[in-house]
Coordinates of C-alpha atoms and ligand atoms in Angstrom, one line a residue:
Chain Z
M1 CA 3.3 -42.5 52.0
T2 CA 3.4 -39.3 53.7
A3 CA 1.1 -38.7 56.2
V4 CA -1.0 -35.7 55.4
T5 CA -0.9 -33.4 58.6
V6 CA -3.3 -30.4 59.1
G7 CA -4.1 -28.7 62.1
S8 CA -7.3 -27.9 63.2
G9 CA -7.2 -24.1 61.6
P10 CA -7.0 -23.6 57.8
A11 CA -3.6 -24.7 57.4
P12 CA -1.6 -25.9 54.0
V13 CA -1.0 -29.3 53.4
S14 CA 2.8 -29.3 52.8
G15 CA 3.9 -33.3 52.1
A16 CA 0.6 -33.6 49.5
L17 CA 2.5 -33.4 46.2
T18 CA 4.9 -36.1 47.2
D19 CA 1.9 -38.6 47.7
Q20 CA 2.6 -41.5 45.7
A21 CA -0.9 -42.6 45.7
P22 CA -2.5 -43.1 42.3
G23 CA -3.9 -40.2 40.8
A24 CA -1.3 -37.6 42.1
C25 CA 1.8 -36.7 40.0
A26 CA 5.3 -37.3 41.5
A27 CA 6.8 -33.7 42.1
D28 CA 9.0 -34.7 39.2
A29 CA 7.0 -36.7 37.2
A30 CA 7.4 -36.9 33.5
E31 CA 4.9 -34.7 31.3
S32 CA 3.6 -37.6 29.9
E33 CA 2.1 -38.5 33.4
C34 CA 0.7 -35.3 34.5
L35 CA -1.7 -33.4 32.2
V36 CA -2.5 -30.2 34.7
R37 CA 0.5 -28.9 37.0
I38 CA -0.3 -26.1 38.6
R39 CA 2.5 -24.2 40.9
G40 CA 2.4 -21.4 43.3
L41 CA -1.1 -20.1 41.8
R42 CA -2.4 -16.9 43.4
F43 CA -5.9 -15.4 42.1
S44 CA -7.8 -12.4 43.7
H45 CA -11.1 -11.0 42.7
G46 CA -10.4 -7.4 43.5
P47 CA -9.6 -7.5 47.3
R48 CA -10.8 -10.6 47.6
V49 CA -8.3 -13.5 47.7
I50 CA -9.4 -16.7 46.1
F51 CA -6.2 -18.4 45.8
D52 CA -3.0 -18.2 47.9
D53 CA 0.1 -20.2 46.8
V54 CA -1.9 -23.5 45.6
D55 CA 0.2 -26.4 44.2
L56 CA -2.4 -28.8 42.2
D57 CA -1.6 -31.7 40.0
I58 CA -4.0 -33.9 37.7
R59 CA -2.7 -37.1 36.6
R60 CA -3.3 -38.4 33.0
G61 CA -6.3 -40.6 32.6
S62 CA -7.5 -40.3 36.0
V63 CA -10.5 -38.7 37.9
T64 CA -9.6 -36.1 40.3
A65 CA -12.2 -34.4 42.6
V66 CA -11.6 -30.8 43.7
M67 CA -14.0 -30.6 46.9
G68 CA -14.7 -28.0 49.1
P69 CA -17.3 -25.2 50.5
S70 CA -19.6 -23.2 48.4
G71 CA -17.6 -19.7 47.5
T72 CA -14.1 -21.0 47.9
G73 CA -12.9 -20.9 44.1
K74 CA -14.0 -24.4 42.5
T75 CA -15.5 -22.5 39.5
T76 CA -12.5 -19.8 39.8
L77 CA -10.0 -22.7 39.4
L78 CA -11.8 -24.4 36.3
K79 CA -11.6 -21.1 34.7
L80 CA -8.0 -20.7 35.4
I81 CA -7.4 -24.3 34.0
S82 CA -9.1 -23.4 31.1
G83 CA -7.7 -19.9 30.3
Q84 CA -10.9 -18.2 31.3
L85 CA -9.0 -16.2 33.9
R86 CA -5.7 -15.5 34.0
P87 CA -3.7 -16.0 37.4
D88 CA -2.1 -13.4 39.4
A89 CA 0.8 -15.2 40.0
G90 CA 2.1 -18.7 39.3
T91 CA 2.0 -21.1 36.6
I92 CA -0.5 -23.1 35.1
E93 CA 0.5 -26.2 32.8
V94 CA -2.1 -28.1 30.8
D95 CA -0.5 -30.9 28.4
G96 CA 2.6 -29.2 28.7
E97 CA 1.4 -25.7 27.5
P98 CA 1.2 -22.7 30.0
V99 CA -2.1 -21.8 29.8
H100 CA -1.6 -18.4 31.7
A101 CA 0.6 -17.2 28.8
L102 CA -0.8 -18.1 25.8
R103 CA -2.4 -16.0 22.9
Q104 CA -6.1 -16.3 22.1
S105 CA -5.5 -18.7 18.8
A106 CA -2.8 -20.9 20.8
L107 CA -5.6 -20.9 23.9
F108 CA -8.3 -21.8 21.4
E109 CA -6.3 -24.6 19.7
L110 CA -5.5 -25.8 23.4
R111 CA -9.7 -25.4 24.5
R112 CA -10.6 -27.9 21.1
R113 CA -9.0 -30.7 23.2
M114 CA -10.8 -29.6 26.5
G115 CA -14.5 -29.9 27.4
M116 CA -15.9 -28.1 30.0
L117 CA -19.4 -28.9 31.8
F118 CA -20.8 -25.6 32.9
Q119 CA -22.6 -25.4 36.0
S120 CA -25.6 -24.4 34.1
G121 CA -25.5 -26.5 31.1
A122 CA -24.6 -23.5 29.0
L123 CA -26.5 -24.8 26.3
L124 CA -27.6 -22.2 23.2
T125 CA -31.1 -21.5 23.9
D126 CA -31.9 -20.8 20.1
L127 CA -30.6 -24.5 18.9
S128 CA -32.4 -27.8 19.2
V129 CA -30.5 -30.6 21.2
F130 CA -29.1 -32.0 17.8
D131 CA -27.7 -28.6 16.8
N132 CA -26.2 -27.9 20.0
V133 CA -24.1 -31.0 20.4
A134 CA -23.4 -30.5 16.3
Y135 CA -22.1 -27.0 16.9
P136 CA -18.1 -27.7 17.6
L137 CA -18.2 -29.8 14.9
R138 CA -19.8 -27.6 12.5
E139 CA -17.5 -24.8 13.9
H140 CA -14.3 -26.6 13.6
L141 CA -14.2 -29.5 11.6
R142 CA -15.2 -29.9 7.6
L143 CA -17.3 -32.7 7.9
S144 CA -20.5 -33.8 5.7
P145 CA -24.1 -33.4 7.0
P146 CA -24.4 -37.3 7.1
V147 CA -21.0 -37.9 9.2
V148 CA -21.9 -34.8 11.5
R149 CA -25.5 -36.6 11.8
K150 CA -23.5 -39.7 12.7
L151 CA -21.2 -38.4 15.2
V152 CA -24.0 -36.5 17.2
L153 CA -26.1 -39.4 17.2
L154 CA -23.3 -41.3 18.7
K155 CA -22.6 -38.9 21.3
L156 CA -26.0 -38.6 22.5
E157 CA -26.2 -42.4 22.5
A158 CA -23.4 -42.1 25.0
V159 CA -25.6 -39.9 27.7
G160 CA -28.7 -41.8 26.6
L161 CA -30.3 -39.2 24.9
R162 CA -30.3 -39.6 21.1
G163 CA -33.9 -39.8 21.5
A164 CA -34.0 -36.3 22.7
R165 CA -32.4 -35.0 19.6
D166 CA -35.5 -32.8 18.5
L167 CA -35.9 -31.3 21.8
M168 CA -34.9 -27.9 22.6
P169 CA -33.1 -26.8 25.8
N170 CA -36.2 -25.7 27.5
E171 CA -37.9 -28.6 27.1
L172 CA -35.3 -30.7 28.9
S173 CA -35.1 -31.0 32.4
G174 CA -32.0 -30.1 34.6
G175 CA -30.3 -33.6 34.6
M176 CA -30.8 -34.1 30.7
A177 CA -29.7 -30.5 30.0
R178 CA -26.3 -31.3 32.0
R179 CA -26.1 -35.1 29.9
V180 CA -26.9 -32.8 26.7
A181 CA -23.9 -30.4 27.2
L182 CA -21.9 -33.4 28.6
A183 CA -22.3 -34.7 24.9
R184 CA -21.4 -31.3 23.4
A185 CA -18.4 -31.5 25.6
I186 CA -17.2 -34.9 24.0
A187 CA -18.1 -34.3 20.6
L188 CA -14.7 -33.4 19.6
D189 CA -13.1 -35.9 21.4
P190 CA -11.2 -34.0 24.1
M191 CA -8.3 -35.4 26.2
M192 CA -9.9 -33.5 29.4
I193 CA -13.1 -32.6 30.6
L194 CA -13.6 -29.9 33.3
Y195 CA -17.0 -30.8 35.4
D196 CA -18.7 -27.8 37.4
E197 CA -21.0 -29.4 40.4
P198 CA -22.2 -32.0 37.8
F199 CA -24.6 -33.2 40.9
T200 CA -25.9 -29.9 42.3
G201 CA -29.6 -29.9 42.1
Q202 CA -30.2 -33.7 40.6
D203 CA -32.5 -35.9 41.7
P204 CA -31.3 -39.3 42.9
I205 CA -31.7 -41.1 39.8
S206 CA -30.0 -38.6 37.4
M207 CA -27.6 -38.1 40.1
G208 CA -26.5 -42.0 39.9
V209 CA -26.8 -41.8 36.3
L210 CA -24.4 -38.9 35.8
V211 CA -21.7 -40.3 38.4
S212 CA -21.6 -43.6 36.6
L213 CA -21.3 -41.7 33.2
I214 CA -18.5 -39.6 34.5
R215 CA -16.3 -42.9 35.0
Q216 CA -17.6 -44.7 32.4
L217 CA -16.8 -42.0 29.7
N218 CA -13.6 -41.6 31.7
D219 CA -12.2 -44.9 31.3
A220 CA -13.8 -45.6 27.8
S221 CA -12.4 -42.7 25.9
R222 CA -9.5 -42.5 27.6
L223 CA -10.4 -39.1 29.0
T224 CA -8.5 -37.0 32.2
S225 CA -11.5 -35.7 34.4
I226 CA -11.4 -32.8 37.2
V227 CA -14.9 -33.1 38.8
V228 CA -15.4 -30.1 41.2
S229 CA -18.2 -30.3 43.6
H230 CA -19.5 -30.2 47.3
D231 CA -21.3 -33.0 47.2
V232 CA -18.8 -35.6 49.2
R233 CA -20.2 -39.1 49.2
E234 CA -20.8 -39.1 45.2
T235 CA -17.8 -37.3 44.3
A236 CA -15.7 -39.5 46.7
S237 CA -16.9 -42.5 45.1
I238 CA -15.9 -42.0 41.7
A239 CA -12.5 -40.0 42.4
D240 CA -8.9 -41.7 42.0
Y241 CA -7.8 -38.6 43.7
I242 CA -9.0 -35.7 45.9
Y243 CA -8.3 -32.3 47.0
V244 CA -10.2 -30.6 49.2
I245 CA -9.5 -26.7 49.1
S246 CA -10.6 -24.0 51.5
N247 CA -9.9 -20.2 52.3
G248 CA -7.4 -20.2 49.2
R249 CA -5.2 -23.1 50.3
V250 CA -5.1 -27.0 49.9
M251 CA -6.3 -28.5 53.1
A252 CA -6.1 -31.9 52.3
A253 CA -5.0 -34.3 49.3
G254 CA -5.3 -38.0 48.7
T255 CA -6.9 -41.0 47.5
P256 CA -10.2 -40.9 48.6
A257 CA -9.2 -43.7 51.5
T258 CA -6.8 -41.3 52.7
I259 CA -9.1 -38.6 53.2
A260 CA -11.7 -40.7 54.9
A261 CA -8.7 -41.7 57.3
E262 CA -7.8 -37.9 57.5
R263 CA -8.0 -37.2 61.1
S264 CA -8.1 -33.1 60.8
E265 CA -11.1 -31.6 62.4
W266 CA -11.5 -29.4 59.3
V267 CA -11.6 -32.0 57.1
R268 CA -13.4 -33.9 59.3
Q269 CA -16.5 -31.7 59.6
F270 CA -16.3 -30.7 55.5
M271 CA -16.2 -34.5 54.8
D272 CA -18.8 -35.5 57.4
G273 CA -21.2 -32.4 56.8
L274 CA -21.3 -31.3 60.5
P275 CA -23.0 -28.0 61.3
D276 CA -20.3 -26.6 63.7
G277 CA -16.5 -27.4 63.8
P278 CA -13.5 -25.3 63.2
V279 CA -16.1 -23.6 60.5
H280 CA -18.7 -22.1 62.0
F281 CA -22.3 -21.6 61.3
H282 CA -22.1 -17.3 61.8
Y283 CA -20.4 -15.4 59.2
P284 CA -17.6 -13.3 61.2
A285 CA -19.6 -10.4 62.8
P286 CA -19.2 -8.0 65.9
D287 CA -20.9 -9.1 68.9
L288 CA -24.6 -9.3 68.6
A289 CA -25.5 -7.0 71.6
A290 CA -23.0 -4.6 70.6
D291 CA -24.1 -4.7 67.0
L292 CA -27.8 -4.1 68.3
L293 CA -26.8 -1.7 70.3
T294 CA -25.1 0.8 67.7
R295 CA -27.1 3.6 66.7
G296 CA -27.1 4.0 62.8
V297 CA -29.3 2.8 60.0
G298 CA -26.2 0.8 58.4
Chain G
M1 CA -12.4 21.5 73.9
A2 CA -13.7 24.0 71.6
F3 CA -10.9 23.6 69.4
K4 CA -11.3 20.1 68.8
A5 CA -15.0 20.9 68.3
L6 CA -14.1 23.5 65.5
R7 CA -11.6 21.3 64.1
R8 CA -14.5 18.6 63.8
G9 CA -16.4 21.0 62.1
A10 CA -14.1 22.3 59.9
R11 CA -13.9 18.8 58.7
A12 CA -17.3 18.2 58.2
V13 CA -17.2 21.1 55.9
A14 CA -14.4 20.1 53.8
N15 CA -16.1 16.8 53.5
A16 CA -19.5 17.9 52.5
V17 CA -17.4 20.0 49.6
L18 CA -14.8 17.4 49.0
D19 CA -17.4 13.9 48.9
P20 CA -19.5 15.2 46.0
V21 CA -16.0 16.6 44.0
A22 CA -14.6 13.0 44.8
E23 CA -18.0 11.4 43.5
L24 CA -17.7 13.4 40.4
G25 CA -14.4 12.0 39.8
R26 CA -15.3 8.9 40.3
S27 CA -18.3 8.6 38.1
G28 CA -15.8 10.6 35.8
L29 CA -13.6 7.8 35.4
K30 CA -15.9 5.2 35.6
A31 CA -17.5 6.6 32.6
L32 CA -14.4 7.0 30.7
A33 CA -13.3 3.4 31.6
G34 CA -16.6 2.3 30.0
L35 CA -15.9 4.1 26.8
G36 CA -12.5 2.6 26.1
R37 CA -14.2 -0.9 27.2
A38 CA -17.0 0.2 24.3
H39 CA -14.5 1.2 21.9
L40 CA -12.3 -2.0 22.4
L41 CA -15.1 -4.0 21.9
L42 CA -15.9 -2.4 18.4
L43 CA -12.5 -3.5 17.5
H44 CA -13.3 -6.7 18.3
I45 CA -16.4 -6.7 16.4
L46 CA -14.4 -5.1 13.4
A47 CA -11.9 -7.6 13.8
G48 CA -14.5 -10.6 12.9
S49 CA -15.5 -8.5 9.8
A50 CA -14.1 -10.8 7.3
E51 CA -16.0 -14.2 8.8
V52 CA -19.2 -12.6 8.3
L53 CA -18.9 -12.7 4.5
W54 CA -17.8 -16.3 5.5
R55 CA -21.3 -17.1 7.0
P56 CA -23.8 -15.0 4.9
R57 CA -26.2 -16.9 6.4
L58 CA -25.9 -15.9 10.3
L59 CA -25.9 -12.1 8.9
L60 CA -29.3 -12.4 7.1
A61 CA -30.7 -13.7 10.2
Q62 CA -29.9 -10.6 11.7
V63 CA -30.8 -8.3 9.0
F64 CA -34.2 -10.1 9.2
N65 CA -34.1 -9.7 13.0
V66 CA -33.3 -5.9 13.0
G67 CA -34.9 -4.8 10.0
V68 CA -37.7 -7.1 8.7
L69 CA -39.2 -7.9 12.3
S70 CA -39.2 -3.8 12.3
V71 CA -40.9 -2.9 9.3
L72 CA -44.6 -2.8 10.4
I73 CA -43.7 -0.4 13.6
V74 CA -41.5 1.8 11.0
A75 CA -44.0 1.9 8.4
V76 CA -47.0 2.9 10.6
S77 CA -44.8 5.5 12.2
G78 CA -43.9 6.9 9.1
L79 CA -47.5 7.1 7.7
F80 CA -49.0 9.1 10.9
V81 CA -45.7 11.3 11.3
G82 CA -46.4 12.2 7.6
M83 CA -50.0 12.5 7.8
V84 CA -49.5 15.0 10.6
L85 CA -46.7 17.0 8.7
A86 CA -49.3 17.6 6.1
L87 CA -51.9 18.9 8.5
Q88 CA -49.6 20.8 10.4
G89 CA -47.7 22.1 7.3
F90 CA -51.0 23.1 5.6
Y91 CA -51.8 25.1 8.1
V92 CA -49.0 27.3 7.9
L93 CA -48.1 27.3 4.3
S94 CA -52.3 28.3 3.8
Q95 CA -51.2 31.5 5.6
F96 CA -48.7 32.4 3.1
G97 CA -51.0 31.0 0.0
A98 CA -48.0 28.8 -0.7
E99 CA -50.3 25.4 -0.1
E100 CA -48.5 24.2 -3.3
S101 CA -45.4 23.8 -1.6
L102 CA -46.8 21.2 0.7
G103 CA -44.8 18.1 -0.9
V104 CA -41.6 19.8 -1.1
M105 CA -42.3 20.5 3.1
V106 CA -43.1 17.3 4.1
A107 CA -40.6 15.3 1.7
A108 CA -37.9 17.5 2.8
S109 CA -38.6 17.1 6.6
L110 CA -39.2 13.6 6.6
V111 CA -35.7 12.9 4.3
R112 CA -33.6 15.2 6.2
E113 CA -34.7 14.7 9.5
L114 CA -37.5 13.2 10.9
G115 CA -36.9 10.0 8.7
P116 CA -33.5 9.0 10.3
V117 CA -33.9 10.3 13.6
V118 CA -37.6 8.6 14.2
T119 CA -36.5 5.8 12.7
A120 CA -33.3 5.5 14.8
L121 CA -35.7 6.1 18.0
L122 CA -37.9 3.5 17.2
V123 CA -35.2 0.9 16.3
A124 CA -33.5 1.0 19.5
G125 CA -36.5 1.0 21.1
R126 CA -37.8 -2.2 19.3
A127 CA -34.4 -3.9 18.3
G128 CA -31.9 -2.6 20.0
S129 CA -32.9 -3.5 23.6
A130 CA -34.0 -6.6 22.3
L131 CA -30.2 -7.4 21.3
T132 CA -29.3 -5.8 24.7
A133 CA -31.1 -8.4 26.6
E134 CA -30.4 -11.3 24.3
I135 CA -26.9 -11.0 24.3
G136 CA -27.1 -9.9 28.2
L137 CA -29.1 -13.1 28.8
M138 CA -26.6 -15.2 26.9
K139 CA -23.7 -13.9 29.0
A140 CA -26.1 -14.7 32.1
T141 CA -26.7 -18.5 31.3
E142 CA -23.1 -18.8 30.7
Q143 CA -23.5 -19.4 26.7
L144 CA -20.8 -16.9 26.0
A145 CA -18.7 -18.7 28.1
G146 CA -19.5 -21.9 26.8
L147 CA -18.6 -20.7 23.3
E148 CA -15.3 -19.5 24.3
M149 CA -14.7 -22.9 25.8
M150 CA -15.4 -24.6 22.4
A151 CA -12.9 -22.4 21.2
V152 CA -15.7 -20.2 19.5
D153 CA -15.1 -16.4 19.9
P154 CA -18.2 -15.0 21.0
V155 CA -17.5 -11.6 19.8
R156 CA -17.0 -12.6 16.6
R157 CA -19.8 -15.1 16.2
I158 CA -22.5 -13.8 18.2
L159 CA -22.0 -9.8 18.2
T160 CA -20.5 -9.2 14.7
P161 CA -23.3 -10.4 12.4
R162 CA -25.6 -8.5 14.8
F163 CA -23.7 -5.6 14.1
Y164 CA -23.9 -5.8 10.5
G165 CA -27.2 -6.8 10.7
G166 CA -28.3 -3.0 12.1
L167 CA -25.7 -1.6 10.0
I168 CA -27.6 -3.0 6.9
A169 CA -30.8 -2.7 8.0
M170 CA -31.1 0.9 9.2
P171 CA -30.8 2.9 6.2
L172 CA -33.4 0.7 4.6
L173 CA -35.9 1.0 7.2
V174 CA -34.8 5.0 7.0
A175 CA -35.5 4.9 3.6
L176 CA -39.1 2.9 4.4
F177 CA -39.8 5.7 6.7
S178 CA -39.3 8.4 4.3
A179 CA -41.4 6.8 1.6
V180 CA -44.4 5.9 3.5
G181 CA -44.3 9.5 5.1
V182 CA -44.5 11.1 1.8
L183 CA -47.3 8.9 0.9
G184 CA -49.0 9.8 4.2
G185 CA -48.6 13.6 3.7
Y186 CA -50.1 12.9 -0.1
F187 CA -53.3 11.0 1.2
V188 CA -53.9 14.0 3.8
G189 CA -52.5 16.7 1.7
V190 CA -54.0 16.2 -1.8
G191 CA -56.9 13.7 -0.9
L192 CA -58.1 15.4 2.6
L193 CA -57.4 18.8 2.2
G194 CA -57.5 19.5 -1.8
V195 CA -53.8 20.6 -2.7
D196 CA -53.4 20.0 -6.1
D197 CA -52.1 16.9 -7.2
G198 CA -49.7 17.9 -9.7
A199 CA -48.0 20.8 -7.9
F200 CA -47.8 18.7 -5.1
W201 CA -45.4 15.9 -7.1
S202 CA -43.4 18.4 -9.1
Q203 CA -42.4 20.8 -6.3
M204 CA -41.3 17.8 -4.5
Q205 CA -39.3 16.9 -7.3
S206 CA -37.6 20.3 -8.5
K207 CA -36.7 21.1 -4.9
V208 CA -35.8 18.0 -3.2
D209 CA -32.4 17.5 -4.0
F210 CA -31.0 13.6 -4.4
R211 CA -27.5 14.3 -3.3
E212 CA -28.3 17.0 -0.8
D213 CA -31.0 15.7 0.9
V214 CA -31.9 12.0 -0.1
V215 CA -28.2 10.9 0.1
N216 CA -27.5 12.5 3.2
G217 CA -30.3 11.5 5.0
V218 CA -29.5 8.0 4.1
I219 CA -25.8 8.4 5.5
K220 CA -27.4 9.9 8.8
G221 CA -29.5 6.8 8.9
L222 CA -26.4 4.4 8.4
V223 CA -24.7 6.4 11.4
F224 CA -27.4 5.8 13.6
G225 CA -27.3 2.3 12.7
V226 CA -23.5 2.1 13.8
V227 CA -24.3 4.1 16.8
V228 CA -27.9 2.2 17.9
T229 CA -26.3 -1.4 17.6
W230 CA -22.8 -0.8 19.0
I231 CA -24.8 0.9 22.3
A232 CA -27.0 -2.0 22.3
L233 CA -24.4 -4.8 21.7
F234 CA -22.0 -3.4 24.4
Q235 CA -24.5 -2.8 26.9
G236 CA -25.4 -6.6 26.6
H237 CA -22.0 -7.3 26.7
D238 CA -21.1 -5.4 29.6
S239 CA -23.8 -6.2 31.6
T240 CA -23.9 -7.6 35.2
P241 CA -24.6 -11.1 34.7
T242 CA -27.9 -11.2 37.0
S243 CA -31.5 -10.4 35.9
A244 CA -31.4 -7.1 37.6
G245 CA -27.9 -6.3 36.0
V246 CA -29.9 -7.4 32.4
S247 CA -32.8 -5.3 32.9
R248 CA -31.0 -2.2 33.8
A249 CA -28.1 -2.5 30.7
T250 CA -31.5 -2.8 28.5
T251 CA -32.6 0.3 30.0
R252 CA -29.5 2.0 29.6
A253 CA -29.2 0.7 26.0
V254 CA -32.3 2.7 25.2
V255 CA -31.6 5.8 26.9
H256 CA -28.0 5.9 25.5
A257 CA -28.6 5.3 21.9
A258 CA -31.6 7.7 22.0
L259 CA -29.5 10.4 23.6
A260 CA -26.7 9.5 21.0
V261 CA -28.7 9.7 17.8
L262 CA -30.1 13.1 18.8
A263 CA -26.9 14.7 19.7
L264 CA -25.3 13.2 16.7
D265 CA -28.0 14.4 14.7
F266 CA -27.1 17.9 15.6
V267 CA -23.8 17.5 14.6
L268 CA -24.3 15.4 11.4
T269 CA -26.9 18.3 10.3
A270 CA -24.2 21.3 11.4
L271 CA -21.8 19.3 9.0
M272 CA -24.2 18.4 5.9
F273 CA -26.1 21.4 5.8
G274 CA -24.5 23.7 8.0
N275 CA -23.8 26.3 5.5
Ligands
ADP301 N1 -16.7 -11.5 38.7 C1 -16.4 -11.9 40.1 N2 -16.4 -10.8 40.6 C2 -16.1 -10.7 42.0 N3 -16.2 -11.8 42.6 C3 -16.2 -12.7 42.4 C4 -16.8 -13.2 40.8 N4 -16.7 -14.1 40.5 C5 -16.6 -15.3 41.8 N5 -16.0 -14.1 42.7 C6 -16.1 -14.4 43.9 O1 -14.8 -15.4 44.0 C7 -15.3 -16.5 45.2 C8 -15.2 -17.8 44.4 O2 -16.1 -18.0 43.9 P1 -16.4 -19.4 43.0 O3 -15.1 -20.1 41.9 O4 -17.6 -19.2 42.1 O5 -16.8 -20.6 43.9 P2 -17.2 -21.9 44.4 O6 -17.3 -22.3 42.8 O7 -16.3 -22.8 44.6 O8 -18.5 -21.8 44.9 C9 -17.2 -16.3 45.8 O9 -17.1 -16.0 46.9 C10 -17.5 -15.5 44.7 O10 -18.1 -14.5 45.6
MG302 MG1 -19.1 -22.5 41.7

C-alpha cells in the first residue's frame, strides 16, 4: 500500500490512485470495476478555479465519500459527474461514457441510470409525495396506474414513508423531504446515486436514519453511492473509500482507516474539526491596522 | 512636479469622459447577451411544441392559470373602461350633435386599441409576474435541476405549456375585454345618457369592420400574448436563484412586458391601420 504523503500546505496527492484499498480503482482497472473515472479535471466558475487537475475514481458497488470544507466545489463535482456542468479540461467517464462530451439525448439516457439527491431535496412543490415519487416512472415508463402505485409504495416503504404518501412537500420536515427525494431518486432503479450533503441540518435521529439508509440501499440494490459531505464522522462511518478535497486538489484519499491514520496537519485539522491550523480562521486580508487607517469608503 | 500634476489631471478628465462610455458599452453588451439568451430560450420552448399536443392536460392547466384566473380582473376592467369611454365620447360627440355615433366610437376604440393593450398590461401584471416568480422559485429551489437529473427537460415540460397557455388565453381575454367594454358603453350611453338604442347598435354594426377591426385586434392580442409570456418565462428562467434575484426578475418581467406591449402596439397599429 502506497503511503499517502501530504505536506502541511495544500499539496496534491500523487500516489493515491495506485492505492489498492477496497473502494479505489487501480489505475488500469477494468471498465466493469470502475463506474466513474475522472482524469485531469479542470473547472472554474469565472475567474475562480474550483478544480485544478483532479483525478478521481469511483468503484462499482462502493460507497465513496468526497469530503472537504464548504465552498471547495463538492456540489460542483456532483454536477460535473452528472453532466449539469461541463469541465474546462479533462475527462469524466461514467459507466464507460464520456459525460463531458455527450449530447443531450445521450446524457438524458445516462441520467435515467443515475439518481441525485439535492441538498434541498428539490421536490416538485405542487405535487404530493406520491406524485413526486411517481413522476420519473410516469415520465419514462409506460406503466399502468396500478403498477405505478405498487412501485411507488415499495419505494416509499424503503425509506419508511409509505404513510406519508398524501402529504405535500411543504408539510414534510427536512429529514422527511430528503427521504422522499431519495425514494424518487431510486424510483427508476439507478446504478448510482449522488448524495449532496445528505446530513446537513438533520437532527441526530434523522441523521442516523439517513446514514443507515444510504448504506442499506447501496448494499441491498447493488448501487454505487457517492456521498458528498462535510460531516466527517457520519460520512466516514459508512464510506468504503474517502477523498478529501480542498483548494481544487485531492488532499488525501484512502479507506477510512487510512485517512484516520493520516498524519498531514491539514487533513488532521479537517477530520478533527480544529479551529486553527494550516487552514486559518481568517479569510486572507491585509493587516488590520493598515486596513483601518486606509481612508475611503470601500 | 507641475507636469506630474497636469498629467494626473488629464487622466482624471479622460477617465471622467471614458468611464461612462465604457459603462455604456458594457451595459449594451449585457443587454445584447440577454436578448440572445431570450431568443435561444424561445427556440428551445418552441422545440417542445409537439409534446404539448401529447400532454393536453399540462396545456389545459396553463390556459386555466393564465386565462380563467384572469377573467374577473379583465372583465371588470373592461366594464369600467367601456363606461368611461362612453362618458368621454358622449361629451365630445354631443358638441357636434353626433351622439348616435357613440356605439361606433366605443366599439372601435376598444376593439382596435384599448382591448388588446389594456388586457396585455393586465395579464402582464396578473399572470406574467406569477409565471416569473413560479419559474424563478423553481430554479432557486433546484426543482428545475431536479427535473433535469430525472432526464426530463424542464424547458419543454414546464416552460412550453406555459408559453402556449399564454398564447391561447390572451386573444380570448382580449375578446372578452372588448365585449364587456361595449356592454359598459351601452349601459352608460343608452341607459344613462339617453343615446338612441337602435342607433347605438346599428351604427356600430355598419361602421366597425370585422376583418379590419376585429381580426386585427385579435391578432394584436395574439402577438401580445407571445411577448408577455415569453418575457415572463425568460425573466424567471434567467433569474439569479436567490430571493432578491427572483423579486428583481418579477419586477423586470412586468416593466419589460409593459414597455414591449406599448412599443409593439405602435408598430402593429402603423402596419395595420397605417394607410
Ligand atoms: N453558478 C456559480 N457561479 C459562480 N460561482 C459559483 C457558482 N456556483 C458555485 N460557485 C462557487 O464555487 C465554489 C464551489 O461551490 P460548491 O460546489 O457549491 O461548494 P460546496 O458544495 O463544496 O460547498 C463556491 O465557492 C461558490 O462560491
Ligand atoms: Mg454544496
